Every structure is written in C-alpha cells, then in structure tokens.
XYZ file of C-alpha atoms in Angstrom:
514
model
C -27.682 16.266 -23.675
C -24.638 19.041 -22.831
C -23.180 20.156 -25.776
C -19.158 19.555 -25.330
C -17.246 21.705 -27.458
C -13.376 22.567 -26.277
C -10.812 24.636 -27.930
C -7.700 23.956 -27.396
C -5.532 27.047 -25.817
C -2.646 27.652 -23.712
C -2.777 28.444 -20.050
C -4.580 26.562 -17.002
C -7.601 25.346 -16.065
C -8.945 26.108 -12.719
C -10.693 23.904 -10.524
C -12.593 24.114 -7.342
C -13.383 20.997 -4.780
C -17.095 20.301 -4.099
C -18.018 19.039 -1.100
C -16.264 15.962 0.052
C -19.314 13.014 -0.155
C -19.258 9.146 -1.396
C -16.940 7.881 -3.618
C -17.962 7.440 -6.856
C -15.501 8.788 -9.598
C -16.070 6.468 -12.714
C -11.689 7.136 -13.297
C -9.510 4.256 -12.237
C -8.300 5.453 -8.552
C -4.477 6.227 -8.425
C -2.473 4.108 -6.256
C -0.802 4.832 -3.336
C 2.471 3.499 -1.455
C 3.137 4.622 1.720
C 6.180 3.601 3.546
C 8.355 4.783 6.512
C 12.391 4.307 7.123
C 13.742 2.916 9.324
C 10.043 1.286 10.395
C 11.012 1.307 14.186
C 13.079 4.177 15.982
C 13.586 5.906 19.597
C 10.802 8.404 20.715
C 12.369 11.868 20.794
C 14.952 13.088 22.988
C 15.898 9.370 23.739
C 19.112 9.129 21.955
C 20.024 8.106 18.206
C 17.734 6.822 15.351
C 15.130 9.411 16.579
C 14.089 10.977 12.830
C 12.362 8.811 10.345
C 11.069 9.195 6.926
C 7.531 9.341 5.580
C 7.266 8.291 1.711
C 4.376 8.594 -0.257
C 4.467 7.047 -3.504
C 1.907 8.244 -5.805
C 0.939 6.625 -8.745
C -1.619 7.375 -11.588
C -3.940 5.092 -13.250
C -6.373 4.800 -16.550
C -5.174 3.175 -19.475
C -5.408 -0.226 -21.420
C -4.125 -2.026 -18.140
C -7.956 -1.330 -16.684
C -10.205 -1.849 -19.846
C -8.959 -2.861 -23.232
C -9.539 -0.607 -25.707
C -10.374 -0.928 -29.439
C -9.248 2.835 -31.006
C -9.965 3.380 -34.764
C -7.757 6.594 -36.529
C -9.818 7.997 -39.088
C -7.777 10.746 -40.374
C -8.888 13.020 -43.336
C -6.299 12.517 -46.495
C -7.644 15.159 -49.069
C -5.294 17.532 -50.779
C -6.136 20.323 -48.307
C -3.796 18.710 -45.910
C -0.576 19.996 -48.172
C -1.311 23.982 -46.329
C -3.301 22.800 -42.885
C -0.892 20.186 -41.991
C 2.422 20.447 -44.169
C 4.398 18.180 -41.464
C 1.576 15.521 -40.888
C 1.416 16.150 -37.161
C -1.704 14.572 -37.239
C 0.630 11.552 -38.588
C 2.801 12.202 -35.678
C 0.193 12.398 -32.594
C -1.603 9.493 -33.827
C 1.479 7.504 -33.788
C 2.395 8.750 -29.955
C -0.942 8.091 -28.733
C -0.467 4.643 -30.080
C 2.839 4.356 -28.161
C 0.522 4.869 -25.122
C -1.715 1.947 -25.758
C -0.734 -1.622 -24.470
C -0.689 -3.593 -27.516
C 2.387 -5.817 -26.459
C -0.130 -8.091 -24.904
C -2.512 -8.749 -27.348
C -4.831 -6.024 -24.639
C -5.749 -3.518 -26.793
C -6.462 -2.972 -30.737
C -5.966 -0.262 -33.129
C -7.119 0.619 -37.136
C -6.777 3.180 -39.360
C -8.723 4.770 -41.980
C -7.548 7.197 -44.743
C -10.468 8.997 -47.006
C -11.418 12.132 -48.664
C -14.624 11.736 -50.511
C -13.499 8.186 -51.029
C -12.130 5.510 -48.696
C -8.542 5.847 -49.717
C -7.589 2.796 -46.926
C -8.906 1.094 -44.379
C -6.372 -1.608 -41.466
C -8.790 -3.731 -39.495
C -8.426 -3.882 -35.772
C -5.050 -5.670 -34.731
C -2.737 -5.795 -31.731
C 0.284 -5.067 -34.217
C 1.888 -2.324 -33.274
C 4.319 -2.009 -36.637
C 1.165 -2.627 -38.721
C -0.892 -0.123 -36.884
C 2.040 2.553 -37.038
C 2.856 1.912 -40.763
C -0.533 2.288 -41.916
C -0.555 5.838 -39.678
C 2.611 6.919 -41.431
C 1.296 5.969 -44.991
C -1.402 8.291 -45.015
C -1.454 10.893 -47.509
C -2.609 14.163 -48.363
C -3.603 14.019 -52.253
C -7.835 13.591 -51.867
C -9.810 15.991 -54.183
C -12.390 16.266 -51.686
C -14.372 15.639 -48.079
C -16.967 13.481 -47.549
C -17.503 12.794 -43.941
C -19.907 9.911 -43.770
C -17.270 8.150 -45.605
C -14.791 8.482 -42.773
C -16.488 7.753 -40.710
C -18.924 4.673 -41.965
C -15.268 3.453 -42.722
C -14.242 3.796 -39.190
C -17.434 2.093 -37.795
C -16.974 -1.079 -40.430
C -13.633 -1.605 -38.605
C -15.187 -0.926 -35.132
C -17.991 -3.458 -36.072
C -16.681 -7.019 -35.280
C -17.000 -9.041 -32.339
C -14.946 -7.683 -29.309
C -12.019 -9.673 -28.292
C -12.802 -8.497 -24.443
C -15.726 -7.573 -22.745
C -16.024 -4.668 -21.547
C -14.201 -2.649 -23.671
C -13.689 1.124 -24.803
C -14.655 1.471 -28.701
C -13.260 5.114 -29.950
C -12.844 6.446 -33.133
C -10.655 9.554 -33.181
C -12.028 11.463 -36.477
C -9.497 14.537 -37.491
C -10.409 16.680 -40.414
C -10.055 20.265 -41.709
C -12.804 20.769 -43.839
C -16.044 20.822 -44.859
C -18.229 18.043 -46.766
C -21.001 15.211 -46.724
C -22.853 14.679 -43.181
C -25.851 12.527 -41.608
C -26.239 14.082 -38.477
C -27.514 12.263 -35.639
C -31.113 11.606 -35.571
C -31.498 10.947 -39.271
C -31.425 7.794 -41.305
C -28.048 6.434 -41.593
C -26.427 8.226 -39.634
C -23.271 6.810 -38.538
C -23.037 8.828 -35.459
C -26.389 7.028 -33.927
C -24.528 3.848 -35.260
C -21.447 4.376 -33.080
C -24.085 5.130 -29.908
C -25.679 2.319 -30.982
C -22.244 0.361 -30.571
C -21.427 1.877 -27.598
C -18.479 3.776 -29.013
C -17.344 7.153 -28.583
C -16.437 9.754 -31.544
C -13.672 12.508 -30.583
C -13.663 14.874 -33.451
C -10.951 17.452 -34.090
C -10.960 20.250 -36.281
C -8.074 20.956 -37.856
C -7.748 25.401 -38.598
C -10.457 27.256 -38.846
C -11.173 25.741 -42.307
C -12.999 22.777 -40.287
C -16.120 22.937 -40.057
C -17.133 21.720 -36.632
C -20.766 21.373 -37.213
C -20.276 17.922 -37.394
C -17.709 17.226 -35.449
C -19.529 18.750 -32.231
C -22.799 16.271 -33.472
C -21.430 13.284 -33.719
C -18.946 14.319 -30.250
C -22.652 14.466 -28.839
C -23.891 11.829 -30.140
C -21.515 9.527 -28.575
C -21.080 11.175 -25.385
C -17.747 12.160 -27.309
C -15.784 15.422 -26.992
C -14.999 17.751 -30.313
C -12.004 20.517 -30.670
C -10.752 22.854 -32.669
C -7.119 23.166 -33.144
C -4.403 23.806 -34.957
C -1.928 21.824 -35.387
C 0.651 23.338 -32.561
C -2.139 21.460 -30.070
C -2.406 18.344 -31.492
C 0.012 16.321 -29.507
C -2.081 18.135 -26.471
C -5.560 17.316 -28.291
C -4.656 13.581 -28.465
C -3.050 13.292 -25.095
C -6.324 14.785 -23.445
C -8.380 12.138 -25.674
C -6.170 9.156 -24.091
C -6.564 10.419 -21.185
C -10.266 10.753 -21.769
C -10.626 7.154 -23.056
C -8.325 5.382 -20.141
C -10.129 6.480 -17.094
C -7.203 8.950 -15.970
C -7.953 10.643 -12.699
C -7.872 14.338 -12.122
C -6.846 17.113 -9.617
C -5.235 13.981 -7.398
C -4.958 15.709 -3.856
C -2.828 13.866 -1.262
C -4.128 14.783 2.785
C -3.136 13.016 5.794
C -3.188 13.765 9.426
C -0.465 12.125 11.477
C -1.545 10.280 14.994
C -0.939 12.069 18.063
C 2.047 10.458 18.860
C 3.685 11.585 15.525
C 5.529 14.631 14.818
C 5.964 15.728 11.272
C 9.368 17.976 11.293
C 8.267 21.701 9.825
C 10.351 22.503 6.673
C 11.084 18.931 6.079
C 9.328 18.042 3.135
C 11.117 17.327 -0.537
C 8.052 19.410 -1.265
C 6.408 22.116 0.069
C 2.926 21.435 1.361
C 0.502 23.718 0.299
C -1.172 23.316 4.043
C 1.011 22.358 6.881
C 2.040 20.454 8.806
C -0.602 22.021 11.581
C -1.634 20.067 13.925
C -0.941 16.985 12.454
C -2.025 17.495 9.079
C -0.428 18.240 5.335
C -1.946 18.692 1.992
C -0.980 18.713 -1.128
C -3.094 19.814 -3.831
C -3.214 18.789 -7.507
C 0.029 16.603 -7.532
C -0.634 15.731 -11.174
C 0.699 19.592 -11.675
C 4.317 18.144 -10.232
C 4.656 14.820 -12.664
C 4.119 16.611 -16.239
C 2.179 20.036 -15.674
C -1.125 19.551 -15.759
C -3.853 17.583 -13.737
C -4.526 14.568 -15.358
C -2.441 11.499 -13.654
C -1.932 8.466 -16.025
C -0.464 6.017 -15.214
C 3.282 6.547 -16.245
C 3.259 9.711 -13.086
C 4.513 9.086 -10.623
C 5.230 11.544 -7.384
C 6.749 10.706 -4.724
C 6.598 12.896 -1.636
C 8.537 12.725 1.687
C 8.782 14.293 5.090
C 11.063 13.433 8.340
C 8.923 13.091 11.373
C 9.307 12.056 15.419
C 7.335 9.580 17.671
C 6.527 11.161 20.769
C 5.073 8.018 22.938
C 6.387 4.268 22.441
C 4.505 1.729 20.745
C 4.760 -0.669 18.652
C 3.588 -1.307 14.716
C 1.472 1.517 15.508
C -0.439 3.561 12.590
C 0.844 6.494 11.304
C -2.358 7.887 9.915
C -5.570 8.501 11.405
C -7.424 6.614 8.475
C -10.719 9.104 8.563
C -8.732 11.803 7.757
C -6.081 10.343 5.230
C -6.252 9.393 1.832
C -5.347 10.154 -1.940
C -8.663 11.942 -3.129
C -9.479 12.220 -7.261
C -11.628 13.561 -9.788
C -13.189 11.774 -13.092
C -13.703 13.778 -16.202
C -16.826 15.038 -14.600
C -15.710 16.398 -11.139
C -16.859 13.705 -9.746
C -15.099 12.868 -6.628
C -13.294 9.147 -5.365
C -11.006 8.745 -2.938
C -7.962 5.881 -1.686
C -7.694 5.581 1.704
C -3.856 5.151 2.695
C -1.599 4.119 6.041
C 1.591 2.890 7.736
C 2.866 1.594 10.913
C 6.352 2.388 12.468
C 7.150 0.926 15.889
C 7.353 4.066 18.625
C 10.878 2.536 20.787
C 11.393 4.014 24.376
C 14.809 3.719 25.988
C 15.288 1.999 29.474
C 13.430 3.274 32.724
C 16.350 3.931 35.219
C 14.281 6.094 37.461
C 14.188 2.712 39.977
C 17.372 1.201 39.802
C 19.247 0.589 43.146
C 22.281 -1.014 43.733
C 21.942 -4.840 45.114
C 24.081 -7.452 46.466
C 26.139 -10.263 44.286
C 23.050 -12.215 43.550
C 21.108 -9.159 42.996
C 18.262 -10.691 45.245
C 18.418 -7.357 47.875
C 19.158 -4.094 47.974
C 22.547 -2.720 48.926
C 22.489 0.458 49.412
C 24.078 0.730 52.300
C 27.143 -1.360 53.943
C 28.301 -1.196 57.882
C 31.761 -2.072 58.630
C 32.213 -4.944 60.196
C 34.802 -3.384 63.228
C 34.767 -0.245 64.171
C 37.743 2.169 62.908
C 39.480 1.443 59.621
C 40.475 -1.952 59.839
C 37.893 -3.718 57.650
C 39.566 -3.163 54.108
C 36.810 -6.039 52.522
C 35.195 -5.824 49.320
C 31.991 -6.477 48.991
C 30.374 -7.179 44.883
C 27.016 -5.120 43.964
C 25.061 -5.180 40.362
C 22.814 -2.604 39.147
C 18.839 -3.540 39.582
C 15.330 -1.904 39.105
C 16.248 -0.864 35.367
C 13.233 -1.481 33.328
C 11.908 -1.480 29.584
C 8.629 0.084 29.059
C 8.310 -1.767 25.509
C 9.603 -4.937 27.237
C 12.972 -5.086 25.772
C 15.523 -6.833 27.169
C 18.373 -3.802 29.201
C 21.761 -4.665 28.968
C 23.338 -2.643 31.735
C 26.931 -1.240 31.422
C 28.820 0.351 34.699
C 31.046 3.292 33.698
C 32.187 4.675 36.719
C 32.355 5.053 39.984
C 33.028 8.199 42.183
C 33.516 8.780 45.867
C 33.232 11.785 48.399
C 36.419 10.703 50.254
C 39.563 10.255 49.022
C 41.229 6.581 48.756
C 42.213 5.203 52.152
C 42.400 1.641 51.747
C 46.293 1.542 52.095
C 46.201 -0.653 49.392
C 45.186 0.859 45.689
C 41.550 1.654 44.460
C 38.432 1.539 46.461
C 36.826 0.228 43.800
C 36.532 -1.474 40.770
C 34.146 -2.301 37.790
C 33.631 -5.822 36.665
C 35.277 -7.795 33.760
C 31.567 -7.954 32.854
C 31.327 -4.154 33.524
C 27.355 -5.042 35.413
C 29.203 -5.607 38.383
C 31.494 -3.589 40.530
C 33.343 -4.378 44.124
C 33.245 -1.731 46.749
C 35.663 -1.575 49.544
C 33.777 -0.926 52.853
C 35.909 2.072 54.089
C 34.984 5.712 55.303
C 37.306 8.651 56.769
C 35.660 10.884 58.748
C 32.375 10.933 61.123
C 29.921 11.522 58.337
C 30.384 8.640 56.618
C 31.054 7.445 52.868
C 28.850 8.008 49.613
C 29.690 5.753 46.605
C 27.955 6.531 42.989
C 27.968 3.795 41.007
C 27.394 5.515 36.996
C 26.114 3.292 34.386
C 24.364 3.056 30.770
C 21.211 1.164 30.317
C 20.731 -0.017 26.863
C 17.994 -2.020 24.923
C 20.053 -2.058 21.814
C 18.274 1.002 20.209
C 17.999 3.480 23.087
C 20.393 3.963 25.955
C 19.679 5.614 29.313
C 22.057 7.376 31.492
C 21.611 6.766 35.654
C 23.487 6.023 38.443
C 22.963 4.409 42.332
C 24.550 5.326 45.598
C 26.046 3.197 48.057
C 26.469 4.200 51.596
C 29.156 3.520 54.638
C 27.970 5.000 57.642
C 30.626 6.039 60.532
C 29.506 2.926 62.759
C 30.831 4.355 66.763
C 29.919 1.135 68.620
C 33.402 1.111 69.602
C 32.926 4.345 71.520
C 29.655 3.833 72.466
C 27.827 1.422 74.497
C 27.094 -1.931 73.200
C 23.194 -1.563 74.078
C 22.826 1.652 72.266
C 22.560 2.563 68.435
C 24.941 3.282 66.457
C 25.855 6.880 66.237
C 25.399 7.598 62.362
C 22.589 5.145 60.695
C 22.452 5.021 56.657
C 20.379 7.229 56.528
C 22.366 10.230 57.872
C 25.650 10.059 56.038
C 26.289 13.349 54.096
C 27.803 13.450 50.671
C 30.701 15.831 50.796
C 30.835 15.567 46.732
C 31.359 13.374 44.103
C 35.052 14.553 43.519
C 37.161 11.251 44.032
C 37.481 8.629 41.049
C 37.427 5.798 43.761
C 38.656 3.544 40.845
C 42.099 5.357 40.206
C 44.915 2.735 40.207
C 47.100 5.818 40.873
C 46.130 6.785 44.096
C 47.576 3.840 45.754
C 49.087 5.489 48.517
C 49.967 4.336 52.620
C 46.674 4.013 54.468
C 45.322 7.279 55.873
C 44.857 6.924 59.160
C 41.784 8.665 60.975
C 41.842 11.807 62.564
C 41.097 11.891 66.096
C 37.684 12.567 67.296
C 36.645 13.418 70.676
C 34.313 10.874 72.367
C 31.272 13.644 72.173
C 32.024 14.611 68.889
C-alpha cells in the first residue's frame, strides 16, 4: 500500500494532464450551465442584434449533498496543548469544517471526542449542529498525558452504530501533538484495522514537530487515510483539504469547447482571458478552481462563471453551439484520475430578407411591371398606374414586411400637375405617373426596406417608360425605343417632391430621323 504522508507548506502544487481516456474519476463531476443571450440573433453584417453572449456557469461538487457523511473529531486535550496550540485553532477549524457539513437536514452526523491518556469526553453521532459545535468549543487542554489508542478506540465506539444511510463516508479526523500509547495496524487490537474493518477513514494531523507521526502515518495507511504535519498557521488549510478529501471534490476542473463552424467567438472578448484561444474555434481554460478561491479543488460553494461575445455566420435555427466531441468540463479525483461533463447550447442563426429578386409588379402583384408604354404617343397620357414590391424572400421562412422609402427619377417632373409619384398610405405600394421627356425614355427606382422583424434589407426596383414613336412611325412597324433600350440619365430627381409642381414641360422638338 503507498505510504501518504503530506506536509503542509505554502506555495502551489503543479499538475500535469495524462492522456485524455474514459471517464472514470471516483469525485462527484462539477456541473455545468451553459447559456447564450439573446438565444436568436442576425448573422453578421445583417443589421442589429448581431453579437450574443456565451455563459458558462461552472459549478463544483463533493460534499454531504452526494453521500452523507458520519465525521468523528477526536482531538487531543492534554496539557501540552497550553504552548502547541495557545488559541485552540484546532477548536476553531474543527468548528468551520463543521459549518461545511449539511447537518440542517438530518444528512450528515458529527461527534467529538476529547482524551489525553484518558477519555476526557465523548458526543455520540447527531445531526445537531449547536450540540456538535459546543462540545468542539468545550474541549480543553489540562490532560497529564497521551495515550493514542484511547482516542482513538473512543472515536471508533462513536463511529460504531448502525448507519442512518447507506452508503456513507465514516471519518475520524484524529489531531494530536505528541507522543504516547499505539497498536499499530496489523496487531491485536488495533483500532486502526478496526476502522478498515468499518470502512472508515483516519486523517491524522500532527500538530509541531512535537507529534510524533509514526502513528499518525499508520493508521492514515491503514484506512486508505491521509496524515500531516502542521502547525497550527495550516490548520484551517489541513482541514479544508480533508473535507475536500472526504466529499468527493473534483480537481484541476478544465473548461474546453470548440464553437461550430458557423460560430464566431469575438477575440479579446472574454470576462477572462483564455489560456488558449479562441483559434479556430476553440478556447480553454485551465484549472478554473485557481479563479473561485486559489487553489484547485472545486467544492461545491465555487462557482465561475465565464463569458465571451460571439457571431453566427450562416442562418439556422436552434442550432448547437458546441461541437459535443470536442466540448466539455473535464476533472480530476484525488488520484489524477480523469472524468469529464459533456456541455452545449443552441442559439437560432437569423438571416435578413433576400432582395436580390424583387421586381416591381402590378396592383395585384400577380405580374411584373417593370416596364409601362404610354398609352398615346407624346405627353398627353398623365395616368397613374399602382405597383407593389415582389420577389423579396426569407431564407429562414419568416414572414418580410416590405416598406417603400423612396422613389427617384432620371427626368425631372413634367406632369403639369405636382409629383410623378407617390408612396402608399400603406407605404408597400406606390403610383407612378406614365410620363417621359426626351427620346430615351424614363427610369423610375422604386427604394424600399425589407424587414422580418429582426433583420432588415436594403433594395430597390426600376420601372421603365420607353419613348413609344408610333405616332411618327408607321403603324405596321415597331416601336422605335422598346423597354429594353431606355437609358438612365441618373437617379437625380425626387419624383415624389410636392414642390416641383410646376406648368407642364412641353417636349422638345425632334426631327422625324432622330
């Protein structure tokens, strides 16, 4: 059996990952929340509501919430106490690793024994919290003596009493600082084989350099246990690494995800730093445990939470943010071995309207109407005819609410009346008047916004008068100028300005050949 023997020092503790293979940590896994906000937004470069926000949510785990415990104190009372431990921080840690257990709920149970070379006092197992603490706080310091065998027979009399759950943890936390009476495993009586026996564990601590951790390191052994030797500046750290070692806590908790291809984590944008990436889709953060309190155990009171702002770069919708083989929350037990929680999140990808088709149709929008003859030849037509705005589709199948927002002409207004145009109460519709000045004919644009309510699109149509010379010409033959060949001279005329109502120009003159 390994011998485990710590002492208790400041500074770190480095660790290195082995090779990534089944999951089979015996630590409760941490849990993971991972959310995005807003959950559905525009693909980039499509208008607002473009950036959204990756949360992860990390939370620890081990404790009496997994498997109830049953945790006996057997702390040495004998007069040497008065110069290794004038301020009872033994007292102290005992009584904050009690805070940590869940007790409230009747879960878990604690005792306490008090000896030197006799049993000075011995609480049963209970779920009292006050009793428990009270009988922590009374011990003393005014033993002539150490016998260990009597601590710790004391401890395992308490211990040994039906369960109240199954399975649970049985520990015994036995602190002393000196030397005295001890079976060691393997002989008769010895209490340490009884705790194996049990299933219990033994955590000794040595208090100075007076202990004598002999002992303490057997029965650690025995029991599959840990012992250390402190003083008493590294208690609070000595018990907090035995709670952590009873409830299951997981180590060196790494957070890695790689982002589908359609997602876009934004460099720099993280609350904090990655210690890889983002590159090519994937971030890493090692050892979060290090962010919540400073070192790498993660109970279950840390919590990290870590955000970045990302893009979509396709539509889609309640599509997964992660590509599950490569993202999860991976953890160590208390031997390296390795466990991982697989994590994920969907955000709907939103693509604005598709105005690369739209045309402009007639009233009923059944046709296109791109293109309107006068009815007489010269300028004394003067109708209006209605058009809407067609073709303008939503590749995620949204309905398009179309908005006109102008419209422009290449000629000036010649109506004789006011505009040449105007835009519908509605604003989907607009009314063209069926005029053109000159011999190349009239180009209408017809501007307008395409919106599914998260995206918008910008586009705009063209509508046509050609310079129709049946008039001039023969009644048999074509007309001059079809649709097709009218020229736009430029956009440069608001054909909707109220203001320009002016006397009707009349046309130049043309020669017949022209």
């Amino acid at each position: 059996m390994n011998k485990k023997f710590f002492i208790v020092a400041t500074g770190g503790i480095v660790l290195a990952w082995a090779a990534v293979g089944m999951s089979f940590a015996t630590a409760d896994p941490p849990s993971a929340e991972m959310t995005v906000a807003p959950n559905e937004v525009n693909i980039a470069g499509s208008g607002s509501n473009e950036v959204f926000t990756i949360t992860r949510e990390i939370t620890g785990a081990g404790g009496s919430s997994s498997t109830p415990m049953d945790v006996v104190f057997a702390l040495d009372s004998s007069g040497s106490m008065d110069r290794n431990d004038p301020s009872n921080k033994r007292i102290s840690a005992a009584q904050t690793f009690l805070e940590l257990m869940d007790m409230d709920s009747g879960t878990d149970r604690g005792g306490v024994v008090s000896w030197h070379v006799i049993l000075e006092s011995a609480t049963p197992l209970t779920d009292s919290w006050s009793t428990v603490n009270s009988a922590l706080g009374a011990v003393g310091n005014d033993g002539w003596s150490t016998n260990l065998d009597v601590g710790l027979t004391g401890a395992m009399d308490l211990l040994d009493v039906p369960p109240l759950h199954t399975p649970r943890r049985c520990v015994v936390i036995f602190l002393t600082d000196g030397k005295g009476t001890y079976t060691p495993s393997g002989q008769t009586d010895s209490q340490a084989d009884r705790a194996a026996g049990m299933g219990c564990v033994i955590y000794g601590i040595g208090l100075s350099s007076d202990a004598d951790m002999g002992p303490l390191e057997d029965m650690a052994n025995a029991t599959n246990g840990k012992a250390y030797s402190v003083d008493t500046v590294n208690l609070d750290d000595v018990f907090k690494d035995i709670y952590e070692e009873i409830s299951t806590v997981p180590y060196n908790v790494t957070v890695q995800e790689t982002v589908q291809s359609y997602i876009e984590i934004i460099p720099g944008s993280c609350n904090v730093v990655p210690d890889y990436g983002p590159e090519n889709g994937r971030v890493i953060w090692y050892d979060i445990g290090m962010l919540a309190d400073g070192d790498s155990a993660f109970s279950a009171d840390e919590t990290v939470t870590l955000t970045c702002e990302a893009r979509c770069t396709e539509e889609g919708e309640n599509r997964p943010v992660y590509i599950p083989a490569e993202s999860y929350v991976m953890y160590e037990d208390k031997n390296q071995n390795l466990g991982e929680v697989g994590i994920q999140t969907f955000i709907t990808c939103n693509a604005p309207p598709n105005v690369s088709a739209a045309y402009a149709a007639n009233a009923n929008g059944t046709q296109p109407a791109d293109c309107f003859r006068t009815r007489l030849p010269g300028y004394t037509d003067h109708r209006l005819e209605e058009v809407t705005i067609e073709g303008v589709t939503d590749p995620d199948g949204d309905p398009v609410t179309i908005e006109i927002t102008g419209i422009t002409s290449d000629e000036p207004i010649t109506s004789g009346g006011c505009e040449d145009a105007r835009i519908g109460s509605d604003a989907r519709s607009a009314m063209l008047r069926i005029e053109r000045y000159g011999r190349n004919g009239r180009v209408y644009e017809i501007s307008f916004t395409a919106s599914d309510g998260k995206a918008e699109s910008q586009g705009s149509v063209q509508v046509v008068i050609p310079y129709d010379d049946r008039a001039r010409s023969p009644r048999y033959l074509p007309p001059r100028y079809s649709c097709e060949g009218v020229i736009d001279d430029g956009q440069n005329y608001d054909a909707t300005d109220q203001g320009a109502c002016r006397p009707r120009i009349k046309p130049p003159y043309f020669p017949f050949d022209y």
